[in-house]
mmCIF file with all atom_site columns, C-alpha atoms in Angstrom:
data_model
loop_
_atom_site.group_PDB
_atom_site.id
_atom_site.type_symbol
_atom_site.label_atom_id
_atom_site.label_alt_id
_atom_site.label_comp_id
_atom_site.label_asym_id
_atom_site.label_entity_id
_atom_site.label_seq_id
_atom_site.pdbx_PDB_ins_code
_atom_site.Cartn_x
_atom_site.Cartn_y
_atom_site.Cartn_z
_atom_site.occupancy
_atom_site.B_iso_or_equiv
_atom_site.pdbx_formal_charge
_atom_site.auth_seq_id
_atom_site.auth_comp_id
_atom_site.auth_asym_id
_atom_site.auth_atom_id
_atom_site.pdbx_PDB_model_num
ATOM 1   C CA . MET A 1 1   ? 164.311 -52.368 48.036 1.00 49.00 ? 1   MET A CA 1
ATOM 2   C CA . SER A 1 2   ? 163.348 -55.940 48.597 1.00 50.00 ? 2   SER A CA 1
ATOM 3   C CA . ILE A 1 3   ? 160.329 -57.495 50.225 1.00 50.00 ? 3   ILE A CA 1
ATOM 4   C CA . SER A 1 4   ? 161.032 -60.367 52.554 1.00 51.00 ? 4   SER A CA 1
ATOM 5   C CA . TRP A 1 5   ? 159.180 -62.507 55.054 1.00 51.00 ? 5   TRP A CA 1
ATOM 6   C CA . LYS A 1 6   ? 159.931 -61.890 58.704 1.00 53.00 ? 6   LYS A CA 1
ATOM 7   C CA . ASP A 1 7   ? 159.469 -65.049 60.735 1.00 52.00 ? 7   ASP A CA 1
ATOM 8   C CA . THR A 1 8   ? 157.067 -64.239 63.555 1.00 51.00 ? 8   THR A CA 1
ATOM 9   C CA . GLY A 1 9   ? 157.014 -67.646 65.202 1.00 52.00 ? 9   GLY A CA 1
ATOM 10  C CA . THR A 1 10  ? 153.387 -68.402 66.102 1.00 51.00 ? 10  THR A CA 1
ATOM 11  C CA . LYS A 1 11  ? 151.870 -66.187 63.429 1.00 51.00 ? 11  LYS A CA 1
ATOM 12  C CA . SER A 1 12  ? 150.502 -67.969 60.429 1.00 53.00 ? 12  SER A CA 1
ATOM 13  C CA . PHE A 1 13  ? 151.995 -67.653 56.977 1.00 51.00 ? 13  PHE A CA 1
ATOM 14  C CA . LEU A 1 14  ? 148.938 -65.760 55.715 1.00 49.00 ? 14  LEU A CA 1
ATOM 15  C CA . ASP A 1 15  ? 149.279 -62.993 58.298 1.00 53.00 ? 15  ASP A CA 1
ATOM 16  C CA . LEU A 1 16  ? 150.327 -60.051 56.118 1.00 53.00 ? 16  LEU A CA 1
ATOM 17  C CA . ARG A 1 17  ? 151.829 -58.137 59.021 1.00 52.00 ? 17  ARG A CA 1
ATOM 18  C CA . GLY A 1 18  ? 154.820 -60.425 58.716 1.00 53.00 ? 18  GLY A CA 1
ATOM 19  C CA . TRP A 1 19  ? 155.767 -58.979 55.343 1.00 53.00 ? 19  TRP A CA 1
ATOM 20  C CA . ILE A 1 20  ? 158.146 -56.083 55.731 1.00 53.00 ? 20  ILE A CA 1
ATOM 21  C CA . ILE A 1 21  ? 159.996 -53.893 53.296 1.00 54.00 ? 21  ILE A CA 1
ATOM 22  C CA . ARG A 1 22  ? 163.743 -53.791 53.824 1.00 54.00 ? 22  ARG A CA 1
ATOM 23  C CA . ARG A 1 23  ? 166.524 -51.873 52.214 1.00 52.00 ? 23  ARG A CA 1
ATOM 24  C CA . PRO A 1 24  ? 169.392 -53.881 50.805 1.00 54.00 ? 24  PRO A CA 1
ATOM 25  C CA . LYS A 1 25  ? 172.037 -54.603 53.425 1.00 52.00 ? 25  LYS A CA 1
ATOM 26  C CA . SER A 1 26  ? 174.678 -52.520 51.694 1.00 60.00 ? 26  SER A CA 1
ATOM 27  C CA . CYS A 1 27  ? 173.575 -49.115 50.408 1.00 70.00 ? 27  CYS A CA 1
ATOM 28  C CA . VAL A 1 28  ? 177.151 -47.867 50.327 1.00 76.00 ? 28  VAL A CA 1
ATOM 29  C CA . ASN A 1 29  ? 178.357 -48.302 46.763 1.00 83.00 ? 29  ASN A CA 1
ATOM 30  C CA . GLU A 1 30  ? 179.877 -46.185 44.014 1.00 88.00 ? 30  GLU A CA 1
ATOM 31  C CA . GLN A 1 31  ? 176.478 -45.147 42.692 1.00 89.00 ? 31  GLN A CA 1
ATOM 32  C CA . THR A 1 32  ? 175.202 -43.759 46.013 1.00 88.00 ? 32  THR A CA 1
ATOM 33  C CA . ILE A 1 33  ? 178.530 -42.074 46.736 1.00 90.00 ? 33  ILE A CA 1
ATOM 34  C CA . ALA A 1 34  ? 178.565 -40.447 43.276 1.00 91.00 ? 34  ALA A CA 1
ATOM 35  C CA . SER A 1 35  ? 174.954 -39.331 43.709 1.00 91.00 ? 35  SER A CA 1
ATOM 36  C CA . THR A 1 36  ? 175.756 -37.790 47.090 1.00 92.00 ? 36  THR A CA 1
ATOM 37  C CA . LYS A 1 37  ? 178.839 -36.038 45.668 1.00 92.00 ? 37  LYS A CA 1
ATOM 38  C CA . LYS A 1 38  ? 176.820 -34.636 42.748 1.00 93.00 ? 38  LYS A CA 1
ATOM 39  C CA . ASP A 1 39  ? 174.155 -33.240 45.094 1.00 93.00 ? 39  ASP A CA 1
ATOM 40  C CA . ILE A 1 40  ? 176.779 -31.622 47.333 1.00 92.00 ? 40  ILE A CA 1
ATOM 41  C CA . ASP A 1 41  ? 178.539 -30.077 44.311 1.00 92.00 ? 41  ASP A CA 1
ATOM 42  C CA . GLU A 1 42  ? 175.230 -28.563 43.187 1.00 92.00 ? 42  GLU A CA 1
ATOM 43  C CA . ASP A 1 43  ? 174.414 -27.183 46.665 1.00 89.00 ? 43  ASP A CA 1
ATOM 44  C CA . PRO A 1 44  ? 177.227 -27.155 49.250 1.00 87.00 ? 44  PRO A CA 1
ATOM 45  C CA . HIS A 1 45  ? 174.767 -25.935 51.924 1.00 85.00 ? 45  HIS A CA 1
ATOM 46  C CA . ILE A 1 46  ? 172.539 -29.031 51.648 1.00 90.00 ? 46  ILE A CA 1
ATOM 47  C CA . SER A 1 47  ? 171.870 -30.945 54.861 1.00 90.00 ? 47  SER A CA 1
ATOM 48  C CA . VAL A 1 48  ? 172.300 -34.664 55.472 1.00 92.00 ? 48  VAL A CA 1
ATOM 49  C CA . ARG A 1 49  ? 168.538 -34.962 56.031 1.00 94.00 ? 49  ARG A CA 1
ATOM 50  C CA . GLU A 1 50  ? 167.780 -33.407 52.622 1.00 93.00 ? 50  GLU A CA 1
ATOM 51  C CA . LEU A 1 51  ? 170.321 -35.707 50.966 1.00 92.00 ? 51  LEU A CA 1
ATOM 52  C CA . SER A 1 52  ? 168.777 -38.766 52.601 1.00 91.00 ? 52  SER A CA 1
ATOM 53  C CA . ASP A 1 53  ? 165.293 -37.718 51.456 1.00 91.00 ? 53  ASP A CA 1
ATOM 54  C CA . THR A 1 54  ? 166.318 -37.058 47.842 1.00 90.00 ? 54  THR A CA 1
ATOM 55  C CA . ASN A 1 55  ? 168.434 -40.212 47.460 1.00 87.00 ? 55  ASN A CA 1
ATOM 56  C CA . GLY A 1 56  ? 166.121 -42.546 49.386 1.00 88.00 ? 56  GLY A CA 1
ATOM 57  C CA . LEU A 1 57  ? 168.911 -43.567 51.758 1.00 88.00 ? 57  LEU A CA 1
ATOM 58  C CA . SER A 1 58  ? 169.050 -43.541 55.526 1.00 88.00 ? 58  SER A CA 1
ATOM 59  C CA . TYR A 1 59  ? 170.546 -40.621 57.406 1.00 91.00 ? 59  TYR A CA 1
ATOM 60  C CA . GLY A 1 60  ? 173.405 -42.789 58.675 1.00 89.00 ? 60  GLY A CA 1
ATOM 61  C CA . THR A 1 61  ? 174.256 -44.117 55.214 1.00 89.00 ? 61  THR A CA 1
ATOM 62  C CA . VAL A 1 62  ? 174.423 -40.617 53.745 1.00 91.00 ? 62  VAL A CA 1
ATOM 63  C CA . HIS A 1 63  ? 176.521 -39.384 56.671 1.00 91.00 ? 63  HIS A CA 1
ATOM 64  C CA . THR A 1 64  ? 178.896 -42.348 56.227 1.00 89.00 ? 64  THR A CA 1
ATOM 65  C CA . ASN A 1 65  ? 179.163 -41.634 52.487 1.00 90.00 ? 65  ASN A CA 1
ATOM 66  C CA . ILE A 1 66  ? 180.078 -38.008 53.166 1.00 92.00 ? 66  ILE A CA 1
ATOM 67  C CA . THR A 1 67  ? 182.455 -38.379 56.101 1.00 90.00 ? 67  THR A CA 1
ATOM 68  C CA . GLU A 1 68  ? 184.205 -41.697 55.445 1.00 89.00 ? 68  GLU A CA 1
ATOM 69  C CA . TYR A 1 69  ? 184.191 -42.113 51.669 1.00 90.00 ? 69  TYR A CA 1
ATOM 70  C CA . LEU A 1 70  ? 184.140 -38.506 50.412 1.00 91.00 ? 70  LEU A CA 1
ATOM 71  C CA . ARG A 1 71  ? 186.200 -37.255 53.398 1.00 91.00 ? 71  ARG A CA 1
ATOM 72  C CA . MET A 1 72  ? 184.162 -34.062 53.715 1.00 91.00 ? 72  MET A CA 1
ATOM 73  C CA . LYS A 1 73  ? 183.155 -32.014 56.734 1.00 89.00 ? 73  LYS A CA 1
ATOM 74  C CA . LYS A 1 74  ? 180.623 -29.263 57.296 1.00 87.00 ? 74  LYS A CA 1
ATOM 75  C CA . VAL A 1 75  ? 182.002 -25.920 58.447 1.00 85.00 ? 75  VAL A CA 1
ATOM 76  C CA . CYS A 1 76  ? 180.615 -22.441 59.030 1.00 81.00 ? 76  CYS A CA 1
ATOM 77  C CA . ALA A 1 77  ? 181.736 -19.622 56.791 1.00 74.00 ? 77  ALA A CA 1
ATOM 78  C CA . ARG A 1 78  ? 183.842 -16.865 58.370 1.00 74.00 ? 78  ARG A CA 1
ATOM 79  C CA . TRP A 1 79  ? 182.024 -13.549 58.428 1.00 70.00 ? 79  TRP A CA 1
ATOM 80  C CA . ILE A 1 80  ? 184.101 -10.555 57.506 1.00 70.00 ? 80  ILE A CA 1
ATOM 81  C CA . PRO A 1 81  ? 182.747 -6.997  57.474 1.00 66.00 ? 81  PRO A CA 1
ATOM 82  C CA . HIS A 1 82  ? 184.014 -6.121  53.995 1.00 69.00 ? 82  HIS A CA 1
ATOM 83  C CA . PHE A 1 83  ? 186.609 -6.912  51.390 1.00 71.00 ? 83  PHE A CA 1
ATOM 84  C CA . LEU A 1 84  ? 189.105 -4.062  51.046 1.00 76.00 ? 84  LEU A CA 1
ATOM 85  C CA . THR A 1 85  ? 191.515 -3.497  48.217 1.00 83.00 ? 85  THR A CA 1
ATOM 86  C CA . VAL A 1 86  ? 195.165 -2.715  48.968 1.00 88.00 ? 86  VAL A CA 1
ATOM 87  C CA . ASP A 1 87  ? 194.592 0.965   48.086 1.00 91.00 ? 87  ASP A CA 1
ATOM 88  C CA . GLN A 1 88  ? 191.633 1.199   50.480 1.00 86.00 ? 88  GLN A CA 1
ATOM 89  C CA . LYS A 1 89  ? 193.713 -0.334  53.287 1.00 86.00 ? 89  LYS A CA 1
ATOM 90  C CA . ARG A 1 90  ? 196.552 2.143   52.657 1.00 90.00 ? 90  ARG A CA 1
ATOM 91  C CA . GLU A 1 91  ? 194.098 5.057   52.700 1.00 91.00 ? 91  GLU A CA 1
ATOM 92  C CA . ARG A 1 92  ? 192.660 3.915   56.044 1.00 85.00 ? 92  ARG A CA 1
ATOM 93  C CA . VAL A 1 93  ? 196.146 3.671   57.562 1.00 88.00 ? 93  VAL A CA 1
ATOM 94  C CA . ARG A 1 94  ? 197.043 7.122   56.191 1.00 91.00 ? 94  ARG A CA 1
ATOM 95  C CA . CYS A 1 95  ? 193.878 8.714   57.651 1.00 86.00 ? 95  CYS A CA 1
ATOM 96  C CA . ALA A 1 96  ? 194.372 7.044   61.042 1.00 83.00 ? 96  ALA A CA 1
ATOM 97  C CA . THR A 1 97  ? 198.020 8.157   61.183 1.00 86.00 ? 97  THR A CA 1
ATOM 98  C CA . GLU A 1 98  ? 197.009 11.706  60.252 1.00 86.00 ? 98  GLU A CA 1
ATOM 99  C CA . LEU A 1 99  ? 194.411 11.792  63.049 1.00 79.00 ? 99  LEU A CA 1
ATOM 100 C CA . LEU A 1 100 ? 196.910 10.445  65.590 1.00 78.00 ? 100 LEU A CA 1
ATOM 101 C CA . ASN A 1 101 ? 199.488 13.065  64.594 1.00 81.00 ? 101 ASN A CA 1
ATOM 102 C CA . MET A 1 102 ? 196.879 15.846  64.731 1.00 77.00 ? 102 MET A CA 1
ATOM 103 C CA . PHE A 1 103 ? 195.708 15.045  68.270 1.00 74.00 ? 103 PHE A CA 1
ATOM 104 C CA . GLU A 1 104 ? 198.959 13.731  69.781 1.00 72.00 ? 104 GLU A CA 1
ATOM 105 C CA . PRO A 1 105 ? 200.105 17.054  71.310 1.00 69.00 ? 105 PRO A CA 1
ATOM 106 C CA . HIS A 1 106 ? 196.773 17.510  73.119 1.00 66.00 ? 106 HIS A CA 1
ATOM 107 C CA . GLY A 1 107 ? 196.572 14.018  74.614 1.00 64.00 ? 107 GLY A CA 1
ATOM 108 C CA . PRO A 1 108 ? 193.945 11.280  74.315 1.00 62.00 ? 108 PRO A CA 1
ATOM 109 C CA . LYS A 1 109 ? 191.131 13.493  75.673 1.00 62.00 ? 109 LYS A CA 1
ATOM 110 C CA . ARG A 1 110 ? 191.095 15.440  72.402 1.00 61.00 ? 110 ARG A CA 1
ATOM 111 C CA . PHE A 1 111 ? 189.665 12.370  70.628 1.00 60.00 ? 111 PHE A CA 1
ATOM 112 C CA . SER A 1 112 ? 186.287 13.165  72.193 1.00 60.00 ? 112 SER A CA 1
ATOM 113 C CA . ASP A 1 113 ? 186.204 16.316  70.026 1.00 61.00 ? 113 ASP A CA 1
ATOM 114 C CA . ILE A 1 114 ? 185.902 14.270  66.838 1.00 62.00 ? 114 ILE A CA 1
ATOM 115 C CA . VAL A 1 115 ? 182.347 14.369  65.517 1.00 58.00 ? 115 VAL A CA 1
ATOM 116 C CA . THR A 1 116 ? 181.437 11.080  63.894 1.00 59.00 ? 116 THR A CA 1
ATOM 117 C CA . GLY A 1 117 ? 177.848 11.760  62.924 1.00 58.00 ? 117 GLY A CA 1
ATOM 118 C CA . ASP A 1 118 ? 174.475 10.332  63.807 1.00 56.00 ? 118 ASP A CA 1
ATOM 119 C CA . GLU A 1 119 ? 174.598 6.894   65.445 1.00 57.00 ? 119 GLU A CA 1
ATOM 120 C CA . THR A 1 120 ? 171.182 5.746   64.259 1.00 56.00 ? 120 THR A CA 1
ATOM 121 C CA . TRP A 1 121 ? 171.057 2.056   63.370 1.00 56.00 ? 121 TRP A CA 1
ATOM 122 C CA . LEU A 1 122 ? 169.300 1.387   60.087 1.00 52.00 ? 122 LEU A CA 1
ATOM 123 C CA . PRO A 1 123 ? 168.006 -2.166  59.521 1.00 51.00 ? 123 PRO A CA 1
ATOM 124 C CA . PHE A 1 124 ? 168.628 -2.569  55.778 1.00 52.00 ? 124 PHE A CA 1
ATOM 125 C CA . PHE A 1 125 ? 168.717 -6.348  55.895 1.00 49.00 ? 125 PHE A CA 1
ATOM 126 C CA . ILE A 1 126 ? 168.453 -9.296  58.220 1.00 55.00 ? 126 ILE A CA 1
ATOM 127 C CA . ILE A 1 127 ? 171.610 -11.306 58.740 1.00 56.00 ? 127 ILE A CA 1
ATOM 128 C CA . PRO A 1 128 ? 170.855 -15.011 58.233 1.00 63.00 ? 128 PRO A CA 1
ATOM 129 C CA . PRO A 1 129 ? 171.666 -17.300 61.153 1.00 67.00 ? 129 PRO A CA 1
ATOM 130 C CA . LYS A 1 130 ? 175.133 -18.811 61.189 1.00 68.00 ? 130 LYS A CA 1
ATOM 131 C CA . ARG A 1 131 ? 173.766 -22.342 60.762 1.00 69.00 ? 131 ARG A CA 1
ATOM 132 C CA . LEU A 1 132 ? 172.510 -21.383 57.281 1.00 71.00 ? 132 LEU A CA 1
ATOM 133 C CA . ASN A 1 133 ? 176.079 -20.484 56.269 1.00 73.00 ? 133 ASN A CA 1
ATOM 134 C CA . ARG A 1 134 ? 177.398 -23.999 56.912 1.00 79.00 ? 134 ARG A CA 1
ATOM 135 C CA . MET A 1 135 ? 178.781 -25.779 53.871 1.00 79.00 ? 135 MET A CA 1
ATOM 136 C CA . TRP A 1 136 ? 180.570 -29.007 53.009 1.00 82.00 ? 136 TRP A CA 1
ATOM 137 C CA . VAL A 1 137 ? 184.308 -28.735 52.309 1.00 83.00 ? 137 VAL A CA 1
ATOM 138 C CA . GLU A 1 138 ? 186.742 -31.482 51.372 1.00 82.00 ? 138 GLU A CA 1
ATOM 139 C CA . GLY A 1 139 ? 189.341 -32.743 53.828 1.00 76.00 ? 139 GLY A CA 1
ATOM 140 C CA . GLN A 1 140 ? 191.300 -30.022 55.569 1.00 74.00 ? 140 GLN A CA 1
ATOM 141 C CA . GLY A 1 141 ? 189.850 -27.270 53.379 1.00 70.00 ? 141 GLY A CA 1
ATOM 142 C CA . ASP A 1 142 ? 189.837 -23.723 54.687 1.00 73.00 ? 142 ASP A CA 1
ATOM 143 C CA . ARG A 1 143 ? 186.675 -22.092 55.885 1.00 73.00 ? 143 ARG A CA 1
ATOM 144 C CA . PRO A 1 144 ? 185.242 -19.926 53.111 1.00 72.00 ? 144 PRO A CA 1
ATOM 145 C CA . ALA A 1 145 ? 184.964 -16.186 53.771 1.00 70.00 ? 145 ALA A CA 1
ATOM 146 C CA . MET A 1 146 ? 181.510 -14.673 53.484 1.00 68.00 ? 146 MET A CA 1
ATOM 147 C CA . LEU A 1 147 ? 180.995 -10.961 52.981 1.00 64.00 ? 147 LEU A CA 1
ATOM 148 C CA . ARG A 1 148 ? 178.617 -9.431  55.480 1.00 63.00 ? 148 ARG A CA 1
ATOM 149 C CA . PRO A 1 149 ? 176.400 -7.278  53.210 1.00 57.00 ? 149 PRO A CA 1
ATOM 150 C CA . GLY A 1 150 ? 175.392 -3.653  53.790 1.00 55.00 ? 150 GLY A CA 1
ATOM 151 C CA . PHE A 1 151 ? 175.369 -1.846  57.105 1.00 49.00 ? 151 PHE A CA 1
ATOM 152 C CA . GLN A 1 152 ? 175.155 -3.583  60.440 1.00 48.00 ? 152 GLN A CA 1
ATOM 153 C CA . SER A 1 153 ? 171.604 -4.555  61.348 1.00 42.00 ? 153 SER A CA 1
ATOM 154 C CA . ARG A 1 154 ? 171.559 -3.771  65.045 1.00 42.00 ? 154 ARG A CA 1
#
C-alpha cells in the first residue's frame, strides 16, 4: 500500500485529513493469483469475502482473479441419498421384480397389504444448508456428488 496526498483544493498542506491510504492501482498479478489459487486448493468451500480478508485484496479483485484468470466457478454439490454398489443395485431390482410378480395376479390394491414398519422419523443429524456445500471448480467441471449421511432428518 502507498500513502499519497489527495489534493483538497482550499485545504492547507498541513491538514492531515488530506492524506489517504491507497492500494496500488493494479493488484492483479501473478503473486495474488497464485495466492488465491493456493487458498482455494486448501479449502474449495472458501468464500470470496474470506479470500479478500486473508489476502488483503478487495472483493472485486479476488472475484476477478477467480473468474477471469483462474477460470473457476462456484457450484453446489449434488445430493444423492446413498452410493450403491453394482451388487446392491442388482439385489434391489431382484427384490422389486419378485414383489411385482407376487402381487400381479391380485392387482395393484394388494400392495396396501405390504407392511413396511414404523414410520417414525428419527433426527440423527442436521443436514447443512445447500449454500455450505458450494465449492469452486475449474472451467466446465462437473458438480461433485455429496453423500447425504444417515437417515432422513424430517
